[in-house]
Amino acid sequence: MGRGSERRKNIFDKFSTHLNDLRKEGKLVGIELKYENTYICPICLNQFSEADLVANSKNMLTLEDSPPDSLGGKKVALTCRDCNSRCGHDLDFHLQEAILELDSKEHLPHSSQKATITVDGIPIQGEVKVTETSMKITLSEKNNNPKVVQEHLKKVAPDIVATVEPRPSRVNPLKFDVSLLKSAYILAFAKFGYNLFLNPCYDIVREQLKNPETRIYPEGFWTKQRFAEEHEGVYFILDEGFQAIFIILPVKTKSTTRRFGVALPMPNVPIEEVVSKLKEQEAGFSLKLDNMGGGDIDYLTNKEAINKMNEWISKIGKDVTTANEPDV
Ligand SMILES: [Zn+2]
Protein backbone atom coordinates (compact mmCIF):
# COMPACT_ATOMS: atom_id res chain seq x y z
CA MET A 1 0.00 0.00 0.00
CA GLY A 2 1.35 3.43 -0.92
CA ARG A 3 1.33 6.25 1.61
CA GLY A 4 -1.68 7.86 -0.03
CA SER A 5 -3.82 4.73 0.06
CA GLU A 6 -2.75 3.99 3.62
CA ARG A 7 -3.78 7.49 4.66
CA ARG A 8 -7.13 7.08 2.88
CA LYS A 9 -7.75 3.72 4.55
CA ASN A 10 -6.99 5.20 7.99
CA ILE A 11 -9.40 8.08 7.48
CA PHE A 12 -12.05 5.71 6.12
CA ASP A 13 -11.73 3.42 9.16
CA LYS A 14 -11.87 6.28 11.65
CA PHE A 15 -15.02 7.83 10.19
CA SER A 16 -16.84 4.57 9.40
CA THR A 17 -16.30 3.42 13.01
CA HIS A 18 -17.63 6.78 14.17
CA LEU A 19 -20.72 6.33 11.94
CA ASN A 20 -21.33 2.82 13.29
CA ASP A 21 -21.05 4.16 16.86
CA LEU A 22 -23.66 6.82 16.11
CA ARG A 23 -25.94 4.20 14.55
CA LYS A 24 -25.65 1.92 17.60
CA GLU A 25 -26.61 4.83 19.85
CA GLY A 26 -29.61 5.73 17.72
CA LYS A 27 -28.13 9.10 16.76
CA LEU A 28 -28.46 8.67 13.00
CA VAL A 29 -32.00 9.91 12.61
CA GLY A 30 -33.49 9.25 9.18
CA ILE A 31 -30.28 7.82 7.75
CA GLU A 32 -29.93 4.18 6.75
CA LEU A 33 -26.31 3.09 6.32
CA LYS A 34 -25.87 1.01 3.17
CA TYR A 35 -22.74 -0.90 4.11
CA GLU A 36 -21.22 -2.67 7.07
CA ASN A 37 -18.56 0.04 6.98
CA THR A 38 -19.75 3.27 5.42
CA TYR A 39 -18.13 6.60 4.64
CA ILE A 40 -20.39 9.54 3.82
CA CYS A 41 -18.83 12.18 1.58
CA PRO A 42 -19.13 15.39 3.64
CA ILE A 43 -19.99 17.45 0.55
CA CYS A 44 -22.60 15.40 -1.39
CA LEU A 45 -23.62 13.10 1.53
CA ASN A 46 -23.52 10.06 -0.77
CA GLN A 47 -22.51 6.80 0.91
CA PHE A 48 -19.37 4.86 0.03
CA SER A 49 -17.94 1.49 0.98
CA GLU A 50 -14.39 0.32 1.40
CA ALA A 51 -14.44 -0.76 -2.25
CA ASP A 52 -14.49 2.92 -3.19
CA LEU A 53 -10.97 3.35 -1.85
CA VAL A 54 -9.78 1.47 -4.92
CA ALA A 55 -8.77 3.42 -8.00
CA ASN A 56 -11.08 1.54 -10.40
CA SER A 57 -14.17 2.43 -8.36
CA LYS A 58 -16.76 4.48 -10.27
CA ASN A 59 -16.49 7.37 -7.85
CA MET A 60 -13.40 6.85 -5.76
CA LEU A 61 -12.80 8.41 -2.33
CA THR A 62 -9.94 10.89 -2.53
CA LEU A 63 -7.87 12.75 0.06
CA GLU A 64 -9.02 16.25 0.84
CA ASP A 65 -6.56 18.89 2.06
CA SER A 66 -7.50 21.74 4.32
CA PRO A 67 -6.39 24.33 3.27
CA PRO A 68 -5.18 23.34 -0.23
CA ASP A 69 -1.89 21.45 -0.31
CA SER A 70 -0.09 24.39 -1.94
CA LEU A 71 -1.02 26.58 1.05
CA GLY A 72 0.30 24.27 3.75
CA GLY A 73 -2.77 22.05 3.98
CA LYS A 74 -3.17 18.76 5.79
CA LYS A 75 -5.01 15.71 4.50
CA VAL A 76 -7.79 15.47 7.07
CA ALA A 77 -10.79 13.95 5.31
CA LEU A 78 -12.00 12.13 2.21
CA THR A 79 -14.33 13.45 -0.44
CA CYS A 80 -15.60 11.57 -3.46
CA ARG A 81 -13.89 12.21 -6.78
CA ASP A 82 -17.00 13.91 -8.23
CA CYS A 83 -16.97 16.48 -5.41
CA ASN A 84 -13.20 16.76 -5.50
CA SER A 85 -13.16 17.62 -9.18
CA ARG A 86 -16.22 19.87 -9.04
CA CYS A 87 -14.83 21.98 -6.24
CA GLY A 88 -11.16 21.13 -6.36
CA HIS A 89 -8.23 22.59 -8.22
CA ASP A 90 -10.12 25.18 -10.26
CA LEU A 91 -11.66 26.59 -7.10
CA ASP A 92 -8.50 26.40 -5.01
CA PHE A 93 -6.55 28.27 -7.69
CA HIS A 94 -8.45 31.41 -6.67
CA LEU A 95 -7.57 31.07 -2.99
CA GLN A 96 -3.92 30.41 -3.76
CA GLU A 97 -3.69 33.18 -6.35
CA ALA A 98 -5.31 35.74 -4.03
CA ILE A 99 -2.85 34.92 -1.26
CA LEU A 100 0.15 35.10 -3.61
CA GLU A 101 -1.11 38.44 -4.93
CA LEU A 102 -1.27 39.72 -1.34
CA ASP A 103 2.31 38.57 -0.75
CA SER A 104 3.59 40.46 -3.77
CA LYS A 105 1.47 43.54 -3.05
CA GLU A 106 3.15 43.66 0.34
CA HIS A 107 6.56 43.03 -1.30
CA LEU A 108 7.23 40.11 1.04
CA PRO A 109 10.46 38.15 0.55
CA HIS A 110 10.06 35.15 -1.81
CA SER A 111 7.05 36.73 -3.51
CA SER A 112 6.85 37.43 -7.21
CA GLN A 113 4.42 39.13 -9.53
CA LYS A 114 4.00 39.32 -13.28
CA ALA A 115 3.94 42.96 -14.34
CA THR A 116 4.24 45.48 -17.14
CA ILE A 117 7.39 47.55 -16.71
CA THR A 118 7.47 50.85 -18.54
CA VAL A 119 10.56 52.98 -19.05
CA ASP A 120 10.27 56.25 -20.97
CA GLY A 121 7.03 55.15 -22.58
CA ILE A 122 8.25 51.70 -23.63
CA PRO A 123 6.31 48.91 -21.90
CA ILE A 124 7.56 45.35 -21.64
CA GLN A 125 6.37 42.24 -19.85
CA GLY A 126 8.35 40.95 -16.91
CA GLU A 127 8.30 39.60 -13.40
CA VAL A 128 9.14 41.37 -10.18
CA LYS A 129 10.82 39.03 -7.68
CA VAL A 130 11.45 39.99 -4.09
CA THR A 131 14.27 38.34 -2.14
CA GLU A 132 15.37 38.93 1.46
CA THR A 133 17.60 41.79 0.37
CA SER A 134 16.51 42.99 -3.03
CA MET A 135 13.87 43.35 -5.70
CA LYS A 136 14.68 41.97 -9.11
CA ILE A 137 12.95 42.55 -12.40
CA THR A 138 13.21 39.75 -14.94
CA LEU A 139 12.12 40.36 -18.51
CA SER A 140 10.09 37.66 -20.13
CA GLU A 141 11.77 36.34 -23.27
CA LYS A 142 8.75 34.80 -24.88
CA ASN A 143 6.25 37.60 -24.19
CA ASN A 144 8.32 40.45 -25.61
CA ASN A 145 9.51 41.55 -28.99
CA PRO A 146 13.36 41.37 -28.75
CA LYS A 147 13.67 44.71 -30.53
CA VAL A 148 11.40 46.38 -27.98
CA VAL A 149 13.45 44.85 -25.18
CA GLN A 150 16.60 46.36 -26.70
CA GLU A 151 14.91 49.76 -26.93
CA HIS A 152 13.67 49.45 -23.37
CA LEU A 153 17.07 48.47 -22.01
CA LYS A 154 18.74 51.41 -23.76
CA LYS A 155 16.46 53.74 -21.81
CA VAL A 156 17.25 52.19 -18.44
CA ALA A 157 19.54 54.55 -16.57
CA PRO A 158 20.05 55.51 -12.91
CA ASP A 159 17.97 58.68 -13.21
CA ILE A 160 15.09 57.13 -15.16
CA VAL A 161 12.00 56.04 -13.28
CA ALA A 162 10.43 52.75 -14.28
CA THR A 163 6.74 52.25 -13.61
CA VAL A 164 5.63 48.80 -12.60
CA GLU A 165 2.03 47.87 -13.25
CA PRO A 166 1.10 44.48 -11.76
CA ARG A 167 -0.86 42.12 -13.99
CA PRO A 168 -4.60 42.52 -13.34
CA SER A 169 -5.84 40.15 -10.66
CA ARG A 170 -6.99 36.76 -11.92
CA VAL A 171 -8.96 36.09 -8.75
CA ASN A 172 -12.69 35.52 -8.85
CA PRO A 173 -13.84 36.79 -5.41
CA LEU A 174 -16.74 34.31 -5.22
CA LYS A 175 -14.47 31.35 -5.95
CA PHE A 176 -12.00 32.65 -3.40
CA ASP A 177 -14.81 32.67 -0.83
CA VAL A 178 -16.02 29.18 -1.76
CA SER A 179 -12.52 27.73 -1.55
CA LEU A 180 -12.02 29.26 1.90
CA LEU A 181 -15.45 27.98 2.96
CA LYS A 182 -14.53 24.48 1.81
CA SER A 183 -11.27 24.45 3.76
CA ALA A 184 -13.02 25.60 6.93
CA TYR A 185 -15.89 23.12 6.49
CA ILE A 186 -13.54 20.19 5.88
CA LEU A 187 -11.43 21.08 8.94
CA ALA A 188 -14.50 21.37 11.20
CA PHE A 189 -15.94 18.13 9.75
CA ALA A 190 -12.66 16.37 10.54
CA LYS A 191 -13.00 17.47 14.17
CA PHE A 192 -16.69 16.91 14.89
CA GLY A 193 -17.58 14.32 12.27
CA TYR A 194 -21.06 13.14 11.41
CA ASN A 195 -22.50 13.84 14.85
CA LEU A 196 -22.69 17.52 13.91
CA PHE A 197 -22.27 17.66 10.16
CA LEU A 198 -25.19 15.54 9.02
CA ASN A 199 -27.40 18.29 10.45
CA PRO A 200 -29.46 20.04 7.73
CA CYS A 201 -28.14 23.43 8.91
CA TYR A 202 -25.01 22.60 6.90
CA ASP A 203 -26.97 22.10 3.67
CA ILE A 204 -26.39 25.76 2.82
CA VAL A 205 -22.62 25.16 2.98
CA ARG A 206 -22.85 21.97 0.91
CA GLU A 207 -25.06 23.68 -1.69
CA GLN A 208 -22.48 26.46 -1.98
CA LEU A 209 -19.65 23.94 -2.42
CA LYS A 210 -21.60 22.07 -5.07
CA ASN A 211 -22.42 25.34 -6.90
CA PRO A 212 -19.30 27.49 -6.81
CA GLU A 213 -20.59 29.72 -9.62
CA THR A 214 -23.54 31.14 -7.67
CA ARG A 215 -23.46 32.91 -4.34
CA ILE A 216 -25.54 30.95 -1.84
CA TYR A 217 -23.67 31.32 1.45
CA PRO A 218 -23.88 34.86 2.93
CA GLU A 219 -21.09 37.21 1.87
CA GLY A 220 -18.82 38.41 4.68
CA PHE A 221 -18.54 35.07 6.49
CA TRP A 222 -14.81 35.40 6.97
CA THR A 223 -12.59 37.90 8.68
CA LYS A 224 -8.91 38.61 8.32
CA GLN A 225 -8.08 39.96 11.74
CA ARG A 226 -4.66 39.14 13.07
CA PHE A 227 -4.84 35.82 14.86
CA ALA A 228 -1.85 34.30 16.63
CA GLU A 229 -0.49 30.87 15.76
CA GLU A 230 -1.68 29.40 19.07
CA HIS A 231 -5.25 30.38 18.16
CA GLU A 232 -5.43 28.16 15.09
CA GLY A 233 -8.23 25.63 15.36
CA VAL A 234 -11.98 25.07 15.55
CA TYR A 235 -14.11 27.01 18.06
CA PHE A 236 -17.70 27.63 19.04
CA ILE A 237 -18.85 31.22 19.44
CA LEU A 238 -20.80 31.23 22.70
CA ASP A 239 -22.27 34.75 22.67
CA GLU A 240 -26.06 34.85 22.51
CA GLY A 241 -27.25 35.34 18.94
CA PHE A 242 -23.76 34.75 17.54
CA GLN A 243 -23.66 31.01 18.05
CA ALA A 244 -21.64 29.59 15.21
CA ILE A 245 -18.58 27.50 14.57
CA PHE A 246 -15.54 29.70 14.12
CA ILE A 247 -12.51 28.24 12.40
CA ILE A 248 -9.16 30.02 12.60
CA LEU A 249 -7.52 28.66 9.50
CA PRO A 250 -3.81 29.08 8.71
CA VAL A 251 -2.86 29.70 5.09
CA LYS A 252 0.87 29.37 4.39
CA THR A 253 3.05 30.60 1.56
CA LYS A 254 6.83 30.76 1.18
CA SER A 255 6.58 34.35 2.43
CA THR A 256 4.24 34.27 5.41
CA THR A 257 1.32 32.65 7.23
CA ARG A 258 -2.04 34.40 7.29
CA ARG A 259 -4.95 33.29 9.44
CA PHE A 260 -8.56 33.66 8.41
CA GLY A 261 -11.52 33.43 10.77
CA VAL A 262 -14.41 31.61 9.07
CA ALA A 263 -17.97 31.28 10.41
CA LEU A 264 -20.03 28.10 9.87
CA PRO A 265 -23.61 27.60 11.09
CA MET A 266 -24.89 25.97 14.24
CA PRO A 267 -28.30 24.27 14.34
CA ASN A 268 -31.22 26.66 14.99
CA VAL A 269 -29.21 29.85 14.45
CA PRO A 270 -29.55 31.22 10.89
CA ILE A 271 -26.05 31.85 9.56
CA GLU A 272 -27.29 34.93 7.65
CA GLU A 273 -28.05 36.63 10.99
CA VAL A 274 -24.73 35.67 12.54
CA VAL A 275 -22.78 36.90 9.51
CA SER A 276 -24.58 40.24 9.42
CA LYS A 277 -23.89 40.71 13.14
CA LEU A 278 -20.23 39.75 12.65
CA LYS A 279 -19.96 42.33 9.88
CA GLU A 280 -21.31 45.07 12.18
CA GLN A 281 -18.65 44.18 14.73
CA GLU A 282 -15.85 43.97 12.15
CA ALA A 283 -13.37 46.37 13.74
CA GLY A 284 -11.78 44.37 16.52
CA PHE A 285 -14.74 42.44 17.81
CA SER A 286 -14.35 40.33 20.86
CA LEU A 287 -16.40 37.20 21.19
CA LYS A 288 -16.45 34.40 23.67
CA LEU A 289 -14.79 31.49 21.89
CA ASP A 290 -14.60 27.95 23.21
CA ASN A 291 -12.18 25.51 21.60
CA MET A 292 -14.07 22.51 23.05
CA GLY A 293 -11.03 21.08 24.76
CA GLY A 294 -8.67 21.89 21.90
CA GLY A 295 -6.94 18.85 20.51
CA ASP A 296 -7.24 16.92 23.77
CA ILE A 297 -10.75 15.62 23.19
CA ASP A 298 -11.57 13.31 20.28
CA TYR A 299 -15.09 14.21 19.17
CA LEU A 300 -15.32 11.13 16.99
CA THR A 301 -14.86 8.64 19.83
CA ASN A 302 -15.38 10.33 23.21
CA LYS A 303 -19.04 9.62 23.96
CA GLU A 304 -19.18 11.76 27.06
CA ALA A 305 -17.82 14.76 25.18
CA ILE A 306 -20.19 14.16 22.26
CA ASN A 307 -23.21 13.97 24.57
CA LYS A 308 -22.19 17.11 26.44
CA MET A 309 -21.79 18.97 23.17
CA ASN A 310 -25.13 17.73 21.84
CA GLU A 311 -26.84 18.87 25.02
CA TRP A 312 -25.40 22.34 24.66
CA ILE A 313 -26.32 22.49 20.98
CA SER A 314 -29.90 21.40 21.67
CA LYS A 315 -30.37 24.49 23.85
CA ILE A 316 -28.98 27.15 21.57
CA GLY A 317 -31.09 29.32 19.36
CA LYS A 318 -34.18 28.58 21.40
CA ASP A 319 -35.89 30.87 23.85
CA VAL A 320 -35.14 29.46 27.30
CA THR A 321 -38.76 29.61 28.43
CA THR A 322 -39.99 27.55 25.48
CA ALA A 323 -36.99 25.24 25.54
CA ASN A 324 -37.99 24.12 29.02
CA GLU A 325 -41.55 23.34 28.07
CA PRO A 326 -42.26 19.68 27.44
CA ASP A 327 -43.04 18.63 23.87
CA VAL A 328 -46.74 18.18 23.32
ZN1 LIG B 1 -19.13 13.75 -2.76
Coordinates of C-alpha atoms and ligand atoms in Angstrom, one line a residue:
M1 CA 0.0 0.0 0.0
G2 CA 1.4 3.4 -0.9
R3 CA 1.3 6.2 1.6
G4 CA -1.7 7.9 0.0
S5 CA -3.8 4.7 0.1
E6 CA -2.8 4.0 3.6
R7 CA -3.8 7.5 4.7
R8 CA -7.1 7.1 2.9
K9 CA -7.7 3.7 4.5
N10 CA -7.0 5.2 8.0
I11 CA -9.4 8.1 7.5
F12 CA -12.0 5.7 6.1
D13 CA -11.7 3.4 9.2
K14 CA -11.9 6.3 11.6
F15 CA -15.0 7.8 10.2
S16 CA -16.8 4.6 9.4
T17 CA -16.3 3.4 13.0
H18 CA -17.6 6.8 14.2
L19 CA -20.7 6.3 11.9
N20 CA -21.3 2.8 13.3
D21 CA -21.1 4.2 16.9
L22 CA -23.7 6.8 16.1
R23 CA -25.9 4.2 14.5
K24 CA -25.7 1.9 17.6
E25 CA -26.6 4.8 19.8
G26 CA -29.6 5.7 17.7
K27 CA -28.1 9.1 16.8
L28 CA -28.5 8.7 13.0
V29 CA -32.0 9.9 12.6
G30 CA -33.5 9.3 9.2
I31 CA -30.3 7.8 7.7
E32 CA -29.9 4.2 6.8
L33 CA -26.3 3.1 6.3
K34 CA -25.9 1.0 3.2
Y35 CA -22.7 -0.9 4.1
E36 CA -21.2 -2.7 7.1
N37 CA -18.6 0.0 7.0
T38 CA -19.7 3.3 5.4
Y39 CA -18.1 6.6 4.6
I40 CA -20.4 9.5 3.8
C41 CA -18.8 12.2 1.6
P42 CA -19.1 15.4 3.6
I43 CA -20.0 17.4 0.5
C44 CA -22.6 15.4 -1.4
L45 CA -23.6 13.1 1.5
N46 CA -23.5 10.1 -0.8
Q47 CA -22.5 6.8 0.9
F48 CA -19.4 4.9 0.0
S49 CA -17.9 1.5 1.0
E50 CA -14.4 0.3 1.4
A51 CA -14.4 -0.8 -2.3
D52 CA -14.5 2.9 -3.2
L53 CA -11.0 3.3 -1.8
V54 CA -9.8 1.5 -4.9
A55 CA -8.8 3.4 -8.0
N56 CA -11.1 1.5 -10.4
S57 CA -14.2 2.4 -8.4
K58 CA -16.8 4.5 -10.3
N59 CA -16.5 7.4 -7.9
M60 CA -13.4 6.8 -5.8
L61 CA -12.8 8.4 -2.3
T62 CA -9.9 10.9 -2.5
L63 CA -7.9 12.7 0.1
E64 CA -9.0 16.3 0.8
D65 CA -6.6 18.9 2.1
S66 CA -7.5 21.7 4.3
P67 CA -6.4 24.3 3.3
P68 CA -5.2 23.3 -0.2
D69 CA -1.9 21.4 -0.3
S70 CA -0.1 24.4 -1.9
L71 CA -1.0 26.6 1.1
G72 CA 0.3 24.3 3.7
G73 CA -2.8 22.0 4.0
K74 CA -3.2 18.8 5.8
K75 CA -5.0 15.7 4.5
V76 CA -7.8 15.5 7.1
A77 CA -10.8 14.0 5.3
L78 CA -12.0 12.1 2.2
T79 CA -14.3 13.5 -0.4
C80 CA -15.6 11.6 -3.5
R81 CA -13.9 12.2 -6.8
D82 CA -17.0 13.9 -8.2
C83 CA -17.0 16.5 -5.4
N84 CA -13.2 16.8 -5.5
S85 CA -13.2 17.6 -9.2
R86 CA -16.2 19.9 -9.0
C87 CA -14.8 22.0 -6.2
G88 CA -11.2 21.1 -6.4
H89 CA -8.2 22.6 -8.2
D90 CA -10.1 25.2 -10.3
L91 CA -11.7 26.6 -7.1
D92 CA -8.5 26.4 -5.0
F93 CA -6.5 28.3 -7.7
H94 CA -8.5 31.4 -6.7
L95 CA -7.6 31.1 -3.0
Q96 CA -3.9 30.4 -3.8
E97 CA -3.7 33.2 -6.3
A98 CA -5.3 35.7 -4.0
I99 CA -2.8 34.9 -1.3
L100 CA 0.2 35.1 -3.6
E101 CA -1.1 38.4 -4.9
L102 CA -1.3 39.7 -1.3
D103 CA 2.3 38.6 -0.7
S104 CA 3.6 40.5 -3.8
K105 CA 1.5 43.5 -3.1
E106 CA 3.1 43.7 0.3
H107 CA 6.6 43.0 -1.3
L108 CA 7.2 40.1 1.0
P109 CA 10.5 38.1 0.6
H110 CA 10.1 35.2 -1.8
S111 CA 7.0 36.7 -3.5
S112 CA 6.8 37.4 -7.2
Q113 CA 4.4 39.1 -9.5
K114 CA 4.0 39.3 -13.3
A115 CA 3.9 43.0 -14.3
T116 CA 4.2 45.5 -17.1
I117 CA 7.4 47.5 -16.7
T118 CA 7.5 50.9 -18.5
V119 CA 10.6 53.0 -19.1
D120 CA 10.3 56.2 -21.0
G121 CA 7.0 55.2 -22.6
I122 CA 8.3 51.7 -23.6
P123 CA 6.3 48.9 -21.9
I124 CA 7.6 45.4 -21.6
Q125 CA 6.4 42.2 -19.8
G126 CA 8.3 40.9 -16.9
E127 CA 8.3 39.6 -13.4
V128 CA 9.1 41.4 -10.2
K129 CA 10.8 39.0 -7.7
V130 CA 11.5 40.0 -4.1
T131 CA 14.3 38.3 -2.1
E132 CA 15.4 38.9 1.5
T133 CA 17.6 41.8 0.4
S134 CA 16.5 43.0 -3.0
M135 CA 13.9 43.3 -5.7
K136 CA 14.7 42.0 -9.1
I137 CA 13.0 42.5 -12.4
T138 CA 13.2 39.8 -14.9
L139 CA 12.1 40.4 -18.5
S140 CA 10.1 37.7 -20.1
E141 CA 11.8 36.3 -23.3
K142 CA 8.8 34.8 -24.9
N143 CA 6.3 37.6 -24.2
N144 CA 8.3 40.5 -25.6
N145 CA 9.5 41.5 -29.0
P146 CA 13.4 41.4 -28.8
K147 CA 13.7 44.7 -30.5
V148 CA 11.4 46.4 -28.0
V149 CA 13.4 44.9 -25.2
Q150 CA 16.6 46.4 -26.7
E151 CA 14.9 49.8 -26.9
H152 CA 13.7 49.5 -23.4
L153 CA 17.1 48.5 -22.0
K154 CA 18.7 51.4 -23.8
K155 CA 16.5 53.7 -21.8
V156 CA 17.3 52.2 -18.4
A157 CA 19.5 54.5 -16.6
P158 CA 20.1 55.5 -12.9
D159 CA 18.0 58.7 -13.2
I160 CA 15.1 57.1 -15.2
V161 CA 12.0 56.0 -13.3
A162 CA 10.4 52.7 -14.3
T163 CA 6.7 52.3 -13.6
V164 CA 5.6 48.8 -12.6
E165 CA 2.0 47.9 -13.3
P166 CA 1.1 44.5 -11.8
R167 CA -0.9 42.1 -14.0
P168 CA -4.6 42.5 -13.3
S169 CA -5.8 40.1 -10.7
R170 CA -7.0 36.8 -11.9
V171 CA -9.0 36.1 -8.7
N172 CA -12.7 35.5 -8.9
P173 CA -13.8 36.8 -5.4
L174 CA -16.7 34.3 -5.2
K175 CA -14.5 31.4 -6.0
F176 CA -12.0 32.6 -3.4
D177 CA -14.8 32.7 -0.8
V178 CA -16.0 29.2 -1.8
S179 CA -12.5 27.7 -1.5
L180 CA -12.0 29.3 1.9
L181 CA -15.5 28.0 3.0
K182 CA -14.5 24.5 1.8
S183 CA -11.3 24.5 3.8
A184 CA -13.0 25.6 6.9
Y185 CA -15.9 23.1 6.5
I186 CA -13.5 20.2 5.9
L187 CA -11.4 21.1 8.9
A188 CA -14.5 21.4 11.2
F189 CA -15.9 18.1 9.8
A190 CA -12.7 16.4 10.5
K191 CA -13.0 17.5 14.2
F192 CA -16.7 16.9 14.9
G193 CA -17.6 14.3 12.3
Y194 CA -21.1 13.1 11.4
N195 CA -22.5 13.8 14.8
L196 CA -22.7 17.5 13.9
F197 CA -22.3 17.7 10.2
L198 CA -25.2 15.5 9.0
N199 CA -27.4 18.3 10.4
P200 CA -29.5 20.0 7.7
C201 CA -28.1 23.4 8.9
Y202 CA -25.0 22.6 6.9
D203 CA -27.0 22.1 3.7
I204 CA -26.4 25.8 2.8
V205 CA -22.6 25.2 3.0
R206 CA -22.9 22.0 0.9
E207 CA -25.1 23.7 -1.7
Q208 CA -22.5 26.5 -2.0
L209 CA -19.6 23.9 -2.4
K210 CA -21.6 22.1 -5.1
N211 CA -22.4 25.3 -6.9
P212 CA -19.3 27.5 -6.8
E213 CA -20.6 29.7 -9.6
T214 CA -23.5 31.1 -7.7
R215 CA -23.5 32.9 -4.3
I216 CA -25.5 30.9 -1.8
Y217 CA -23.7 31.3 1.4
P218 CA -23.9 34.9 2.9
E219 CA -21.1 37.2 1.9
G220 CA -18.8 38.4 4.7
F221 CA -18.5 35.1 6.5
W222 CA -14.8 35.4 7.0
T223 CA -12.6 37.9 8.7
K224 CA -8.9 38.6 8.3
Q225 CA -8.1 40.0 11.7
R226 CA -4.7 39.1 13.1
F227 CA -4.8 35.8 14.9
A228 CA -1.9 34.3 16.6
E229 CA -0.5 30.9 15.8
E230 CA -1.7 29.4 19.1
H231 CA -5.2 30.4 18.2
E232 CA -5.4 28.2 15.1
G233 CA -8.2 25.6 15.4
V234 CA -12.0 25.1 15.6
Y235 CA -14.1 27.0 18.1
F236 CA -17.7 27.6 19.0
I237 CA -18.8 31.2 19.4
L238 CA -20.8 31.2 22.7
D239 CA -22.3 34.7 22.7
E240 CA -26.1 34.9 22.5
G241 CA -27.2 35.3 18.9
F242 CA -23.8 34.7 17.5
Q243 CA -23.7 31.0 18.1
A244 CA -21.6 29.6 15.2
I245 CA -18.6 27.5 14.6
F246 CA -15.5 29.7 14.1
I247 CA -12.5 28.2 12.4
I248 CA -9.2 30.0 12.6
L249 CA -7.5 28.7 9.5
P250 CA -3.8 29.1 8.7
V251 CA -2.9 29.7 5.1
K252 CA 0.9 29.4 4.4
T253 CA 3.0 30.6 1.6
K254 CA 6.8 30.8 1.2
S255 CA 6.6 34.4 2.4
T256 CA 4.2 34.3 5.4
T257 CA 1.3 32.6 7.2
R258 CA -2.0 34.4 7.3
R259 CA -4.9 33.3 9.4
F260 CA -8.6 33.7 8.4
G261 CA -11.5 33.4 10.8
V262 CA -14.4 31.6 9.1
A263 CA -18.0 31.3 10.4
L264 CA -20.0 28.1 9.9
P265 CA -23.6 27.6 11.1
M266 CA -24.9 26.0 14.2
P267 CA -28.3 24.3 14.3
N268 CA -31.2 26.7 15.0
V269 CA -29.2 29.9 14.4
P270 CA -29.6 31.2 10.9
I271 CA -26.0 31.8 9.6
E272 CA -27.3 34.9 7.7
E273 CA -28.0 36.6 11.0
V274 CA -24.7 35.7 12.5
V275 CA -22.8 36.9 9.5
S276 CA -24.6 40.2 9.4
K277 CA -23.9 40.7 13.1
L278 CA -20.2 39.8 12.7
K279 CA -20.0 42.3 9.9
E280 CA -21.3 45.1 12.2
Q281 CA -18.6 44.2 14.7
E282 CA -15.9 44.0 12.2
A283 CA -13.4 46.4 13.7
G284 CA -11.8 44.4 16.5
F285 CA -14.7 42.4 17.8
S286 CA -14.4 40.3 20.9
L287 CA -16.4 37.2 21.2
K288 CA -16.4 34.4 23.7
L289 CA -14.8 31.5 21.9
D290 CA -14.6 28.0 23.2
N291 CA -12.2 25.5 21.6
M292 CA -14.1 22.5 23.1
G293 CA -11.0 21.1 24.8
G294 CA -8.7 21.9 21.9
G295 CA -6.9 18.8 20.5
D296 CA -7.2 16.9 23.8
I297 CA -10.7 15.6 23.2
D298 CA -11.6 13.3 20.3
Y299 CA -15.1 14.2 19.2
L300 CA -15.3 11.1 17.0
T301 CA -14.9 8.6 19.8
N302 CA -15.4 10.3 23.2
K303 CA -19.0 9.6 24.0
E304 CA -19.2 11.8 27.1
A305 CA -17.8 14.8 25.2
I306 CA -20.2 14.2 22.3
N307 CA -23.2 14.0 24.6
K308 CA -22.2 17.1 26.4
M309 CA -21.8 19.0 23.2
N310 CA -25.1 17.7 21.8
E311 CA -26.8 18.9 25.0
W312 CA -25.4 22.3 24.7
I313 CA -26.3 22.5 21.0
S314 CA -29.9 21.4 21.7
K315 CA -30.4 24.5 23.9
I316 CA -29.0 27.2 21.6
G317 CA -31.1 29.3 19.4
K318 CA -34.2 28.6 21.4
D319 CA -35.9 30.9 23.8
V320 CA -35.1 29.5 27.3
T321 CA -38.8 29.6 28.4
T322 CA -40.0 27.5 25.5
A323 CA -37.0 25.2 25.5
N324 CA -38.0 24.1 29.0
E325 CA -41.5 23.3 28.1
P326 CA -42.3 19.7 27.4
D327 CA -43.0 18.6 23.9
V328 CA -46.7 18.2 23.3
Ligands
ZN1 ZN -19.1 13.7 -2.8

